[in-house]
mmCIF file of C-alpha atoms and ligand atoms in Angstrom:
data_model
loop_
_atom_site.group_PDB
_atom_site.id
_atom_site.type_symbol
_atom_site.label_atom_id
_atom_site.label_comp_id
_atom_site.label_asym_id
_atom_site.label_seq_id
_atom_site.Cartn_x
_atom_site.Cartn_y
_atom_site.Cartn_z
ATOM 1 C CA MET A 1 1.790 11.684 34.340
ATOM 2 C CA SER A 2 2.081 12.419 30.799
ATOM 3 C CA GLY A 3 -1.138 12.279 29.216
ATOM 4 C CA THR A 4 -2.570 10.213 25.774
ATOM 5 C CA LEU A 5 -2.001 11.051 22.696
ATOM 6 C CA TYR A 6 -5.094 9.810 20.739
ATOM 7 C CA LEU A 7 -5.724 9.504 16.575
ATOM 8 C CA VAL A 8 -9.335 9.552 15.936
ATOM 9 C CA PRO A 9 -10.394 9.236 12.046
ATOM 10 C CA THR A 10 -12.784 11.819 10.749
ATOM 11 C CA PRO A 11 -14.979 11.062 7.720
ATOM 12 C CA ILE A 12 -13.436 10.424 4.505
ATOM 13 C CA GLY A 13 -16.334 11.993 2.669
ATOM 14 C CA ASN A 14 -20.099 10.763 5.018
ATOM 15 C CA LEU A 15 -20.608 13.291 7.733
ATOM 16 C CA GLY A 16 -22.645 9.947 8.951
ATOM 17 C CA ASP A 17 -19.240 7.573 10.246
ATOM 18 C CA ILE A 18 -18.436 9.687 12.666
ATOM 19 C CA SER A 19 -18.629 7.551 15.676
ATOM 20 C CA ARG A 20 -19.994 8.991 18.844
ATOM 21 C CA ARG A 21 -16.016 7.802 20.579
ATOM 22 C CA MET A 22 -14.545 9.979 18.341
ATOM 23 C CA ALA A 23 -17.229 12.808 19.229
ATOM 24 C CA GLU A 24 -16.356 11.653 22.895
ATOM 25 C CA THR A 25 -12.763 11.622 22.693
ATOM 26 C CA LEU A 26 -12.776 14.831 20.989
ATOM 27 C CA GLU A 27 -15.239 16.742 23.099
ATOM 28 C CA GLN A 28 -12.871 15.550 26.121
ATOM 29 C CA ALA A 29 -9.532 15.814 24.950
ATOM 30 C CA ASP A 30 -7.341 19.116 26.309
ATOM 31 C CA PHE A 31 -6.007 20.251 22.585
ATOM 32 C CA ILE A 32 -6.780 19.213 19.633
ATOM 33 C CA ALA A 33 -3.504 18.705 16.589
ATOM 34 C CA ALA A 34 -4.776 19.645 13.682
ATOM 35 C CA GLU A 35 -3.644 19.061 9.820
ATOM 36 C CA ASP A 36 -5.980 22.128 8.782
ATOM 37 C CA THR A 37 -7.538 23.933 11.523
ATOM 38 C CA ARG A 38 -9.660 25.279 9.393
ATOM 39 C CA VAL A 39 -10.942 21.933 7.984
ATOM 40 C CA THR A 40 -11.393 20.258 10.910
ATOM 41 C CA ALA A 41 -13.386 23.674 12.243
ATOM 42 C CA LYS A 42 -15.734 22.708 10.307
ATOM 43 C CA LEU A 43 -15.878 19.512 11.153
ATOM 44 C CA LEU A 44 -15.976 20.985 15.565
ATOM 45 C CA ASN A 45 -18.929 22.766 13.665
ATOM 46 C CA HIS A 46 -20.672 19.952 12.797
ATOM 47 C CA LEU A 47 -20.253 18.428 16.652
ATOM 48 C CA GLY A 48 -20.356 21.649 18.297
ATOM 49 C CA ILE A 49 -17.765 21.020 19.829
ATOM 50 C CA LYS A 50 -15.598 24.033 20.665
ATOM 51 C CA LYS A 51 -12.096 23.298 21.775
ATOM 52 C CA PRO A 52 -8.255 24.993 21.362
ATOM 53 C CA MET A 53 -6.318 23.316 18.483
ATOM 54 C CA ALA A 54 -3.077 23.695 17.422
ATOM 55 C CA SER A 55 -1.279 22.616 13.692
ATOM 56 C CA TYR A 56 0.439 19.527 13.106
ATOM 57 C CA HIS A 57 0.782 19.211 9.314
ATOM 58 C CA ARG A 58 4.150 17.462 7.459
ATOM 59 C CA HIS A 59 5.474 20.864 6.910
ATOM 60 C CA SER A 60 4.958 21.426 10.075
ATOM 61 C CA GLY A 61 8.996 21.635 11.248
ATOM 62 C CA GLU A 62 9.993 19.525 14.429
ATOM 63 C CA ALA A 63 9.047 22.152 16.551
ATOM 64 C CA ALA A 64 5.658 21.923 16.501
ATOM 65 C CA GLY A 65 5.531 18.196 16.903
ATOM 66 C CA ARG A 66 8.631 18.635 19.677
ATOM 67 C CA ALA A 67 5.763 21.171 20.975
ATOM 68 C CA ILE A 68 2.867 18.584 21.155
ATOM 69 C CA LEU A 69 5.071 16.224 23.388
ATOM 70 C CA ASN A 70 5.827 18.617 25.546
ATOM 71 C CA ARG A 71 2.505 19.411 26.683
ATOM 72 C CA LEU A 72 1.463 15.439 26.262
ATOM 73 C CA GLN A 73 4.307 15.586 29.171
ATOM 74 C CA ASP A 74 3.080 17.936 30.930
ATOM 75 C CA GLY A 75 -0.207 15.335 31.638
ATOM 76 C CA GLU A 76 -2.634 16.810 28.869
ATOM 77 C CA SER A 77 -4.167 14.642 26.258
ATOM 78 C CA CYS A 78 -4.469 15.498 22.802
ATOM 79 C CA ALA A 79 -6.421 13.973 19.627
ATOM 80 C CA LEU A 80 -4.670 14.330 16.788
ATOM 81 C CA VAL A 81 -6.886 14.319 13.839
ATOM 82 C CA THR A 82 -6.208 14.707 10.201
ATOM 83 C CA ASP A 83 -8.645 16.186 7.150
ATOM 84 C CA ALA A 84 -9.789 12.788 6.546
ATOM 85 C CA GLY A 85 -9.147 9.548 7.432
ATOM 86 C CA THR A 86 -6.617 7.706 9.627
ATOM 87 C CA PRO A 87 -3.591 9.710 10.883
ATOM 88 C CA ALA A 88 -0.071 8.284 10.050
ATOM 89 C CA ILE A 89 -1.537 6.451 7.250
ATOM 90 C CA SER A 90 -0.451 8.165 4.092
ATOM 91 C CA ASP A 91 -1.119 11.708 7.084
ATOM 92 C CA PRO A 92 0.446 13.487 10.106
ATOM 93 C CA GLY A 93 1.206 11.510 12.560
ATOM 94 C CA GLU A 94 3.643 8.658 11.669
ATOM 95 C CA GLU A 95 6.439 10.121 13.076
ATOM 96 C CA LEU A 96 4.686 11.791 15.839
ATOM 97 C CA VAL A 97 3.600 8.654 17.340
ATOM 98 C CA ALA A 98 7.119 7.251 16.996
ATOM 99 C CA GLN A 99 8.409 9.950 19.313
ATOM 100 C CA CYS A 100 5.775 9.006 21.894
ATOM 101 C CA VAL A 101 6.401 5.282 22.265
ATOM 102 C CA GLN A 102 10.194 6.006 22.479
ATOM 103 C CA LEU A 103 8.880 9.309 24.901
ATOM 104 C CA GLY A 104 6.612 5.820 27.064
ATOM 105 C CA ILE A 105 3.064 8.532 26.195
ATOM 106 C CA PRO A 106 1.018 6.798 25.994
ATOM 107 C CA VAL A 107 -1.484 6.175 22.525
ATOM 108 C CA CYS A 108 -4.463 5.458 21.811
ATOM 109 C CA ALA A 109 -6.004 4.189 18.222
ATOM 110 C CA ILE A 110 -10.056 4.705 17.545
ATOM 111 C CA PRO A 111 -10.606 2.793 14.769
ATOM 112 C CA GLY A 112 -12.788 4.089 12.216
ATOM 113 C CA PRO A 113 -12.673 5.451 8.082
ATOM 114 C CA CYS A 114 -9.792 4.673 6.091
ATOM 115 C CA ALA A 115 -9.427 4.228 2.316
ATOM 116 C CA LEU A 116 -7.356 1.965 2.012
ATOM 117 C CA ILE A 117 -9.463 -0.539 4.013
ATOM 118 C CA THR A 118 -12.622 0.792 2.885
ATOM 119 C CA ALA A 119 -11.481 0.451 -0.497
ATOM 120 C CA LEU A 120 -9.564 -3.245 -0.182
ATOM 121 C CA ALA A 121 -12.624 -4.428 2.079
ATOM 122 C CA VAL A 122 -14.696 -3.581 -1.520
ATOM 123 C CA SER A 123 -12.646 -4.046 -3.941
ATOM 124 C CA GLY A 124 -13.398 -8.025 -4.955
ATOM 125 C CA GLN A 125 -9.809 -9.074 -4.353
ATOM 126 C CA PRO A 126 -8.469 -11.370 -2.595
ATOM 127 C CA THR A 127 -8.357 -9.736 1.598
ATOM 128 C CA GLY A 128 -6.689 -12.513 2.477
ATOM 129 C CA ARG A 129 -2.493 -11.142 2.542
ATOM 130 C CA PHE A 130 -2.759 -7.984 0.581
ATOM 131 C CA THR A 131 0.237 -4.953 0.946
ATOM 132 C CA PHE A 132 -0.341 -1.356 0.700
ATOM 133 C CA GLU A 133 2.492 0.698 -0.846
ATOM 134 C CA GLY A 134 0.584 4.433 -0.322
ATOM 135 C CA PHE A 135 2.047 6.705 -2.999
ATOM 136 C CA LEU A 136 4.543 5.926 -5.291
ATOM 137 C CA ALA A 137 6.571 8.786 -5.419
ATOM 138 C CA MET A 138 7.169 11.475 -8.364
ATOM 139 C CA ASN A 139 10.935 10.840 -8.868
ATOM 140 C CA LYS A 140 11.146 8.440 -11.743
ATOM 141 C CA LYS A 141 13.850 6.412 -10.478
ATOM 142 C CA ASN A 142 11.983 5.989 -6.525
ATOM 143 C CA ARG A 143 9.115 4.688 -8.810
ATOM 144 C CA LYS A 144 10.680 2.861 -10.871
ATOM 145 C CA ALA A 145 12.622 0.785 -8.542
ATOM 146 C CA HIS A 146 9.233 0.536 -6.530
ATOM 147 C CA LEU A 147 7.745 -0.685 -8.905
ATOM 148 C CA GLU A 148 10.757 -3.636 -9.918
ATOM 149 C CA SER A 149 10.508 -3.665 -6.441
ATOM 150 C CA LEU A 150 6.966 -5.275 -6.330
ATOM 151 C CA ARG A 151 6.839 -7.906 -9.388
ATOM 152 C CA GLY A 152 5.989 -10.850 -8.363
ATOM 153 C CA GLU A 153 3.902 -9.522 -5.650
ATOM 154 C CA GLY A 154 1.588 -12.701 -4.895
ATOM 155 C CA ARG A 155 -0.599 -10.815 -2.813
ATOM 156 C CA THR A 156 -3.307 -7.536 -3.607
ATOM 157 C CA MET A 157 -1.258 -4.673 -3.745
ATOM 158 C CA ILE A 158 -3.474 -1.442 -2.904
ATOM 159 C CA PHE A 159 -2.074 2.070 -4.087
ATOM 160 C CA TYR A 160 -3.726 6.113 -3.613
ATOM 161 C CA GLU A 161 -3.861 8.315 -5.546
ATOM 162 C CA ALA A 162 -4.315 12.018 -6.464
ATOM 163 C CA PRO A 163 -6.453 12.447 -9.855
ATOM 164 C CA HIS A 164 -4.594 14.500 -11.640
ATOM 165 C CA LYS A 165 -1.537 11.511 -11.380
ATOM 166 C CA LEU A 166 -4.045 8.664 -11.230
ATOM 167 C CA THR A 167 -3.736 8.597 -15.978
ATOM 168 C CA ALA A 168 0.385 7.948 -15.760
ATOM 169 C CA THR A 169 -0.167 6.399 -12.687
ATOM 170 C CA LEU A 170 -2.344 3.401 -13.968
ATOM 171 C CA GLN A 171 -0.175 3.437 -16.744
ATOM 172 C CA ASP A 172 3.644 2.579 -15.626
ATOM 173 C CA LEU A 173 0.694 0.322 -13.874
ATOM 174 C CA ALA A 174 0.447 -1.626 -16.611
ATOM 175 C CA ASP A 175 3.805 -1.431 -18.028
ATOM 176 C CA ALA A 176 4.862 -3.171 -14.578
ATOM 177 C CA PHE A 177 1.765 -5.849 -14.152
ATOM 178 C CA GLY A 178 1.479 -6.000 -17.536
ATOM 179 C CA PRO A 179 -2.361 -5.114 -19.707
ATOM 180 C CA ASP A 180 -3.761 -7.439 -18.635
ATOM 181 C CA ARG A 181 -4.144 -7.561 -14.065
ATOM 182 C CA PRO A 182 -6.982 -7.108 -12.979
ATOM 183 C CA VAL A 183 -7.284 -3.756 -10.900
ATOM 184 C CA SER A 184 -11.118 -2.092 -8.920
ATOM 185 C CA LEU A 185 -10.578 0.460 -8.833
ATOM 186 C CA CYS A 186 -12.365 2.683 -5.901
ATOM 187 C CA ARG A 187 -13.281 5.925 -6.707
ATOM 188 C CA GLU A 188 -15.161 8.432 -3.966
ATOM 189 C CA LEU A 189 -15.394 6.015 -1.244
ATOM 190 C CA THR A 190 -18.063 7.260 1.112
ATOM 191 C CA LYS A 191 -19.630 9.817 -1.264
ATOM 192 C CA LEU A 192 -22.503 10.372 -3.221
ATOM 193 C CA HIS A 193 -20.546 9.341 -6.438
ATOM 194 C CA GLU A 194 -18.831 6.491 -4.982
ATOM 195 C CA GLU A 195 -17.975 3.895 -7.715
ATOM 196 C CA ILE A 196 -16.122 0.648 -7.883
ATOM 197 C CA MET A 197 -15.215 -0.226 -11.681
ATOM 198 C CA HIS A 198 -13.497 -3.221 -11.651
ATOM 199 C CA THR A 199 -11.055 -3.652 -14.741
ATOM 200 C CA THR A 200 -7.447 -4.517 -15.872
ATOM 201 C CA LEU A 201 -4.945 -1.903 -15.872
ATOM 202 C CA GLY A 202 -4.445 -1.511 -19.598
ATOM 203 C CA GLN A 203 -8.139 -0.875 -19.816
ATOM 204 C CA ALA A 204 -8.489 2.020 -17.378
ATOM 205 C CA ALA A 205 -5.284 3.405 -18.454
ATOM 206 C CA ALA A 206 -6.864 4.317 -22.328
ATOM 207 C CA TRP A 207 -9.817 4.642 -19.997
ATOM 208 C CA TYR A 208 -8.601 7.769 -18.217
ATOM 209 C CA GLN A 209 -6.483 9.190 -21.259
ATOM 210 C CA GLU A 210 -9.854 9.827 -22.419
ATOM 211 C CA ASN A 211 -12.093 11.124 -19.488
ATOM 212 C CA THR A 212 -9.963 13.508 -17.356
ATOM 213 C CA PRO A 213 -10.197 11.617 -13.327
ATOM 214 C CA LYS A 214 -12.194 12.811 -10.714
ATOM 215 C CA GLY A 215 -12.381 12.893 -7.564
ATOM 216 C CA GLU A 216 -10.147 10.258 -5.506
ATOM 217 C CA PHE A 217 -9.185 7.169 -5.322
ATOM 218 C CA VAL A 218 -7.997 3.982 -4.369
ATOM 219 C CA LEU A 219 -6.874 1.325 -6.811
ATOM 220 C CA VAL A 220 -7.071 -2.781 -5.634
ATOM 221 C CA VAL A 221 -4.670 -4.570 -7.704
ATOM 222 C CA ARG A 222 -4.666 -8.604 -8.251
ATOM 223 C CA GLY A 223 -1.097 -10.176 -6.935
ATOM 224 C CA ALA A 224 0.603 -11.905 -9.654
ATOM 225 C CA GLU A 225 -0.306 -15.606 -10.650
ATOM 226 C CA PRO A 226 1.614 -18.029 -8.419
ATOM 227 C CA VAL A 227 4.026 -19.557 -11.026
ATOM 228 C CA GLU A 228 3.954 -22.984 -11.479
ATOM 229 C CA GLU A 229 6.902 -25.097 -10.408
ATOM 230 C CA GLN A 230 8.289 -27.051 -12.837
ATOM 231 C CA GLU A 231 9.408 -31.145 -12.138
ATOM 232 C CA ILE A 232 12.547 -31.425 -13.746
ATOM 233 C CA THR A 233 12.583 -35.274 -15.517
ATOM 234 C CA LEU A 234 15.366 -37.585 -16.810
ATOM 235 C CA GLU A 235 14.658 -35.963 -20.465
ATOM 236 C CA ASP A 236 15.418 -32.585 -19.152
ATOM 237 C CA GLY A 237 18.306 -33.860 -17.632
ATOM 238 C CA LEU A 238 19.467 -35.557 -21.393
ATOM 239 C CA LEU A 239 18.789 -33.003 -23.392
ATOM 240 C CA LEU A 240 20.934 -30.723 -20.888
ATOM 241 C CA VAL A 241 24.242 -33.950 -21.191
ATOM 242 C CA ASP A 242 23.176 -33.242 -25.485
ATOM 243 C CA ARG A 243 23.898 -29.727 -25.205
ATOM 244 C CA LEU A 244 27.052 -30.089 -22.199
ATOM 245 C CA ARG A 245 28.461 -32.770 -25.851
ATOM 246 C CA GLY A 246 27.737 -30.696 -27.579
ATOM 247 C CA GLU A 247 30.324 -28.045 -26.342
ATOM 248 C CA GLY A 248 33.378 -30.398 -25.856
ATOM 249 C CA LEU A 249 32.782 -32.237 -22.292
ATOM 250 C CA SER A 250 33.002 -35.793 -22.285
ATOM 251 C CA LEU A 251 29.907 -37.603 -20.888
ATOM 252 C CA ARG A 252 30.835 -38.193 -17.352
ATOM 253 C CA ASP A 253 31.476 -35.206 -16.839
ATOM 254 C CA ALA A 254 28.690 -33.463 -18.977
ATOM 255 C CA VAL A 255 26.776 -35.804 -16.783
ATOM 256 C CA LYS A 256 28.126 -35.228 -13.801
ATOM 257 C CA ARG A 257 27.208 -30.945 -14.322
ATOM 258 C CA ALA A 258 23.678 -31.895 -15.639
ATOM 259 C CA ALA A 259 23.196 -33.537 -12.576
ATOM 260 C CA LYS A 260 23.792 -31.119 -9.714
ATOM 261 C CA GLU A 261 22.437 -28.491 -12.575
ATOM 262 C CA LEU A 262 19.365 -29.437 -11.958
ATOM 263 C CA GLY A 263 19.058 -31.870 -9.363
ATOM 264 C CA LEU A 264 18.638 -34.766 -10.503
ATOM 265 C CA SER A 265 20.814 -38.339 -9.678
ATOM 266 C CA ARG A 266 24.139 -39.046 -11.334
ATOM 267 C CA ASN A 267 23.646 -42.022 -11.345
ATOM 268 C CA GLN A 268 19.812 -42.443 -12.784
ATOM 269 C CA LEU A 269 20.814 -40.008 -15.148
ATOM 270 C CA TYR A 270 24.235 -41.586 -16.640
ATOM 271 C CA ASP A 271 22.560 -44.466 -16.744
ATOM 272 C CA ALA A 272 20.289 -43.402 -18.575
ATOM 273 C CA ALA A 273 22.252 -41.708 -21.187
ATOM 274 C CA VAL A 274 23.757 -44.959 -22.094
ATOM 275 C CA GLY A 275 20.789 -46.359 -22.227
ATOM 276 C CA LYS A 276 20.831 -49.339 -19.896
HETATM 277 N N1 SAM B 301 -5.198 9.345 6.107
HETATM 278 C C1 SAM B 301 -6.254 8.439 4.870
HETATM 279 C C2 SAM B 301 -6.274 7.490 5.372
HETATM 280 O O1 SAM B 301 -6.581 6.935 6.131
HETATM 281 O O2 SAM B 301 -7.456 6.950 4.236
HETATM 282 C C3 SAM B 301 -5.393 9.211 3.861
HETATM 283 C C4 SAM B 301 -4.802 10.150 3.717
HETATM 284 S S1 SAM B 301 -3.804 10.423 1.465
HETATM 285 C C5 SAM B 301 -3.301 12.147 2.391
HETATM 286 C C6 SAM B 301 -5.094 10.553 1.183
HETATM 287 C C7 SAM B 301 -5.339 9.866 -0.068
HETATM 288 O O3 SAM B 301 -6.888 9.193 0.168
HETATM 289 C C8 SAM B 301 -5.698 10.106 -1.575
HETATM 290 O O4 SAM B 301 -5.415 10.191 -2.643
HETATM 291 C C9 SAM B 301 -7.449 8.947 -2.410
HETATM 292 O O5 SAM B 301 -6.156 7.817 -2.741
HETATM 293 C C10 SAM B 301 -7.521 8.328 -1.013
HETATM 294 N N2 SAM B 301 -8.773 8.575 -0.271
HETATM 295 C C11 SAM B 301 -9.292 9.571 0.391
HETATM 296 N N3 SAM B 301 -10.831 9.830 0.780
HETATM 297 C C12 SAM B 301 -10.535 8.657 -0.187
HETATM 298 C C13 SAM B 301 -11.993 8.649 -0.730
HETATM 299 N N4 SAM B 301 -13.051 9.251 -0.387
HETATM 300 N N5 SAM B 301 -12.106 7.478 -1.579
HETATM 301 C C14 SAM B 301 -11.311 7.234 -2.123
HETATM 302 N N6 SAM B 301 -9.820 7.281 -2.101
HETATM 303 C C15 SAM B 301 -9.514 7.932 -1.291
#
């Protein structure tokens, strides 16, 4: 029988966020697959756990994943950890989980630290509906297409960003959604210098043009305000009829076309046009 792949989140800054279940799972797994074994060794030292480790990161290639799957299929259990936060969320693990699902290998996710959820909860932005957008692409064309696809997005949007790219990203977000769009900049979450800045995209971009961003950031951007649908009246219909008549259409054809375009009753529009 296959062993289980355990997804074990690790603190995003504050070691106090290690849960008992996290530590027990690391203790009980046959081996640990880690994004960076040096980072995980420090955590294991802190917990007093000694455990064989395998390396599993975004550049480790298919063979590393295959080796973990083989061990799972041979009945070993594996705890997957990344440097910080929840595995498989903008971190290694997504593909491994998909392969386990395909092969019928059990997967168990331990709940725990995740920067996007922590940021959303503290942001003061609507939390009922949200969309996680991860990191914007470096490639200009893909970046533009990504932002374009979010133009009318009404849900709260969450972005990850590295400090050295923050200023450019804030400017691109301000260009795409307008400088007045509210944003919560969630910096150094769970750490000593945690800071939540409630501002607008334009002000945030201007601030970080003058001040070098330091630390880790999650950006929580307010969704677009709903566009109010305007009720179409007979007056609108008459204006369109006038314009179409000016283009040379007969009264009957102008009424027919205007009624169809605006979803009005043809008879009512005709009566209004002839002044009945
Ligand atoms: N898997 C992780 C998780 O569950 O949050 C995310 C890993 S992703 C490679 C790293 C990004 O997460 C950072 O660039 C930053 O946007 C965000 N992040 C991680 N820790 C953070 C923290 N303490 N404060 C703010 N943002 C953080």
